[in-house]
Amino acid sequence: MRFTDRRDAGRRLAPRVAALNLTDPVVLALPRGGVPVAAPIAAALAAPLEVFVARKVGLPEQPEFGIGAIAEGLAEPVVYAHAPRIRERTWRELTAAARTELERRVARYRGDRALPPLAGAEVVLVDDGLATGVTAEASVRGLRSYGPARVVLAVPVAAPDTAERLAAEVDDLIAILTPRHFEAVGIWYEDYRQTGDDEVLALLAGAAS
């Protein structure tokens, strides 16, 4: 089983999230790839859709491999437990660059908008898949600082060990696929092309209207 694209994945996730019978939920998407997954979920729940921005800290020679992550509301980066060791100076430089990019994305995607009220809310956090899961982990911990009553993490596909680890961090974890031979998020999509800023902005505008 593979997903046609991120929107198809979101349409398949939506009924599973709806089955939780959440009360006045807020849907938060991890940009960029989580936004087209989250849009059909927000529509199905008649819930507001907004971005919650996090940023992976990748290996210098392999940026897609997340050795840590930062997120809104999170004072200190999360470090992936199985990450290779790097020099402290390199780590500081990488996290500083990630922080700059996080701030750029907040300004780009939300502008002057504040996050929806999250204290006491039931929140659905959506991404397009979990490999190491370090970005989602940082996001969940950052989100907890806003005081939500319930945090649901919803993804189309996740590595089994990552799903097990993150299930302990949230109130509910929904993953359609947790394949034993996971390999990478992208192989579970027929179309996994990069989501651009313009698409993110269009989806947010569409949800707001």
Coordinates of C-alpha atoms in Angstrom, one line a residue:
M1 CA 0.0 0.0 0.0
R2 CA 1.3 3.5 -0.9
F3 CA -0.3 6.9 -0.9
T4 CA -0.8 8.7 -4.1
D5 CA 0.4 12.0 -2.6
R6 CA 0.2 13.9 0.7
R7 CA -3.4 15.0 0.1
D8 CA -4.5 11.4 -0.5
A9 CA -2.7 10.5 2.8
G10 CA -4.6 13.3 4.6
R11 CA -8.0 12.0 3.2
R12 CA -7.2 8.5 4.5
L13 CA -6.1 9.8 7.9
A14 CA -9.2 12.1 8.3
P15 CA -11.7 9.4 9.3
R16 CA -9.3 7.9 11.8
V17 CA -8.9 11.2 13.5
A18 CA -12.6 11.9 13.3
A19 CA -13.3 8.6 15.1
L20 CA -11.6 10.1 18.3
N21 CA -14.7 12.5 18.6
L22 CA -12.6 15.4 19.6
T23 CA -14.2 18.5 21.0
D24 CA -13.5 21.8 19.1
P25 CA -10.1 20.5 17.9
V26 CA -7.3 22.6 16.5
V27 CA -5.3 21.1 13.6
L28 CA -1.6 22.1 13.5
A29 CA 0.6 21.1 10.6
L30 CA 4.4 20.7 10.5
P31 CA 5.5 22.7 7.4
R32 CA 6.1 22.1 4.8
G33 CA 5.1 18.6 4.0
G34 CA 2.6 18.2 6.8
V35 CA 0.3 21.0 5.5
P36 CA -1.2 19.2 2.5
V37 CA -1.8 16.2 4.8
A38 CA -3.4 18.3 7.4
A39 CA -5.7 20.3 5.1
P40 CA -8.2 17.4 4.4
I41 CA -8.2 16.5 8.1
A42 CA -9.0 20.1 9.2
A43 CA -11.8 20.2 6.5
A44 CA -13.3 16.9 7.8
L45 CA -13.2 18.1 11.4
A46 CA -14.4 21.6 10.5
A47 CA -11.4 22.7 12.5
P48 CA -9.0 25.6 12.2
L49 CA -5.8 24.8 10.4
E50 CA -2.5 26.5 11.3
V51 CA 1.2 25.7 11.1
F52 CA 3.3 24.8 14.0
V53 CA 6.9 25.4 13.0
A54 CA 9.8 23.1 13.8
R55 CA 13.1 22.6 12.2
K56 CA 15.3 19.6 11.8
V57 CA 19.0 19.8 12.7
G58 CA 20.7 17.6 10.2
L59 CA 24.2 16.1 9.9
P60 CA 26.5 18.5 8.0
E61 CA 27.3 15.8 5.3
Q62 CA 23.8 14.3 5.3
P63 CA 21.2 17.1 6.1
E64 CA 18.2 14.9 5.7
F65 CA 19.4 12.8 8.7
G66 CA 18.0 14.5 11.7
I67 CA 20.3 14.5 14.7
G68 CA 18.2 17.0 16.6
A69 CA 15.4 19.5 16.2
I70 CA 14.0 22.7 17.5
A71 CA 10.4 23.9 17.6
E72 CA 8.2 26.8 18.7
G73 CA 7.7 26.9 22.4
L74 CA 10.8 24.7 23.0
A75 CA 13.7 26.3 25.0
E76 CA 16.3 23.6 24.2
P77 CA 16.8 21.4 21.1
V78 CA 15.8 17.8 21.2
V79 CA 18.7 15.5 20.4
Y80 CA 18.2 12.2 18.7
A81 CA 19.3 9.4 21.0
H82 CA 21.1 7.4 18.2
A83 CA 22.7 10.4 16.5
P84 CA 26.5 10.3 15.8
R85 CA 28.6 12.5 17.9
I86 CA 29.7 15.9 16.4
R87 CA 31.8 18.7 17.8
E88 CA 30.1 21.1 20.2
R89 CA 31.0 24.1 18.0
T90 CA 29.4 22.4 14.9
W91 CA 26.3 21.6 16.9
R92 CA 26.0 25.2 18.0
E93 CA 26.4 26.5 14.5
L94 CA 23.8 24.0 13.2
T95 CA 21.2 24.8 15.8
A96 CA 21.7 28.6 15.3
A97 CA 21.1 28.1 11.5
A98 CA 18.0 26.0 12.2
R99 CA 16.7 28.7 14.6
T100 CA 17.1 31.4 11.9
E101 CA 15.2 29.2 9.4
L102 CA 12.5 28.5 11.9
E103 CA 12.0 32.2 12.5
R104 CA 11.9 32.8 8.8
R105 CA 9.2 30.2 8.3
V106 CA 7.1 31.5 11.1
A107 CA 7.2 35.0 9.5
R108 CA 6.6 33.6 6.1
Y109 CA 3.7 31.3 6.9
R110 CA 1.9 33.2 9.8
G111 CA 3.1 36.8 9.4
D112 CA 1.4 38.7 12.2
R113 CA -1.1 36.0 13.1
A114 CA -0.8 34.4 16.5
L115 CA -1.2 30.7 17.0
P116 CA -4.8 29.7 17.8
P117 CA -5.7 29.5 21.5
L118 CA -4.1 26.2 22.6
A119 CA -4.5 26.2 26.4
G120 CA -7.0 23.6 27.3
A121 CA -7.6 22.7 23.6
E122 CA -7.6 19.3 21.9
V123 CA -4.8 19.6 19.3
V124 CA -4.1 17.4 16.3
L125 CA -0.5 17.7 15.2
V126 CA 0.1 16.4 11.6
D127 CA 3.2 15.5 9.6
D128 CA 3.7 13.6 6.4
G129 CA 5.6 10.8 8.1
L130 CA 8.1 9.8 10.8
A131 CA 11.6 8.5 10.2
T132 CA 13.7 9.3 13.2
G133 CA 10.8 11.3 14.5
V134 CA 13.0 13.9 16.1
T135 CA 11.2 16.9 14.5
A136 CA 7.8 15.6 15.7
E137 CA 9.2 14.9 19.1
A138 CA 10.5 18.5 19.4
S139 CA 7.2 19.8 18.2
V140 CA 5.2 17.8 20.7
R141 CA 7.4 19.0 23.6
G142 CA 7.1 22.6 22.3
L143 CA 3.4 22.3 21.9
R144 CA 3.0 21.0 25.5
S145 CA 4.4 24.4 26.7
Y146 CA 1.1 26.0 25.5
G147 CA -1.0 23.9 27.8
P148 CA -3.2 21.8 25.5
A149 CA -5.6 19.4 27.2
R150 CA -4.9 16.6 24.6
V151 CA -2.3 16.1 21.9
V152 CA -3.0 13.8 19.0
L153 CA -0.1 13.0 16.6
A154 CA -1.4 11.9 13.2
V155 CA 0.8 10.7 10.4
P156 CA 0.3 8.5 7.3
V157 CA 3.4 6.4 7.9
A158 CA 6.0 5.9 10.6
A159 CA 9.0 3.7 11.4
P160 CA 7.7 1.2 14.0
D161 CA 10.3 2.0 16.7
T162 CA 9.7 5.7 16.2
A163 CA 5.9 5.3 16.5
E164 CA 6.4 3.3 19.7
R165 CA 8.7 6.0 21.1
L166 CA 6.4 8.9 20.3
A167 CA 3.3 7.2 21.5
A168 CA 4.7 7.7 25.0
E169 CA 4.9 11.5 24.3
V170 CA 1.3 12.1 23.2
D171 CA -2.2 11.2 24.2
D172 CA -3.0 9.5 20.9
L173 CA -0.8 8.5 18.0
I174 CA -2.5 7.6 14.7
A175 CA -0.4 6.1 11.9
I176 CA -1.9 4.3 9.0
L177 CA 1.3 2.4 8.1
T178 CA 4.1 1.2 10.4
P179 CA 5.9 -1.0 8.0
R180 CA 8.6 -3.4 9.3
H181 CA 10.8 -2.6 6.3
F182 CA 10.3 1.1 6.6
E183 CA 13.5 2.5 4.8
A184 CA 12.3 6.1 4.3
V185 CA 9.1 8.2 4.3
G186 CA 9.2 9.0 0.6
I187 CA 9.0 5.4 -0.6
W188 CA 5.4 5.2 0.7
Y189 CA 4.2 7.9 -1.6
E190 CA 3.9 7.7 -5.4
D191 CA 4.4 11.5 -5.5
Y192 CA 6.6 12.8 -2.8
R193 CA 7.9 16.0 -4.5
Q194 CA 8.8 18.8 -2.2
T195 CA 6.0 21.0 -0.9
G196 CA 6.7 24.7 -1.7
D197 CA 6.0 27.8 0.3
D198 CA 3.4 28.9 -2.1
E199 CA 1.4 25.7 -1.7
V200 CA 1.6 26.0 2.1
L201 CA 0.3 29.6 1.9
A202 CA -2.5 28.6 -0.5
L203 CA -3.7 25.8 1.7
L204 CA -3.7 28.0 4.8
A205 CA -5.6 30.7 3.0
G206 CA -8.1 28.1 1.7
A207 CA -8.7 26.7 5.2
A208 CA -9.2 30.2 6.6
S209 CA -11.8 31.0 4.0

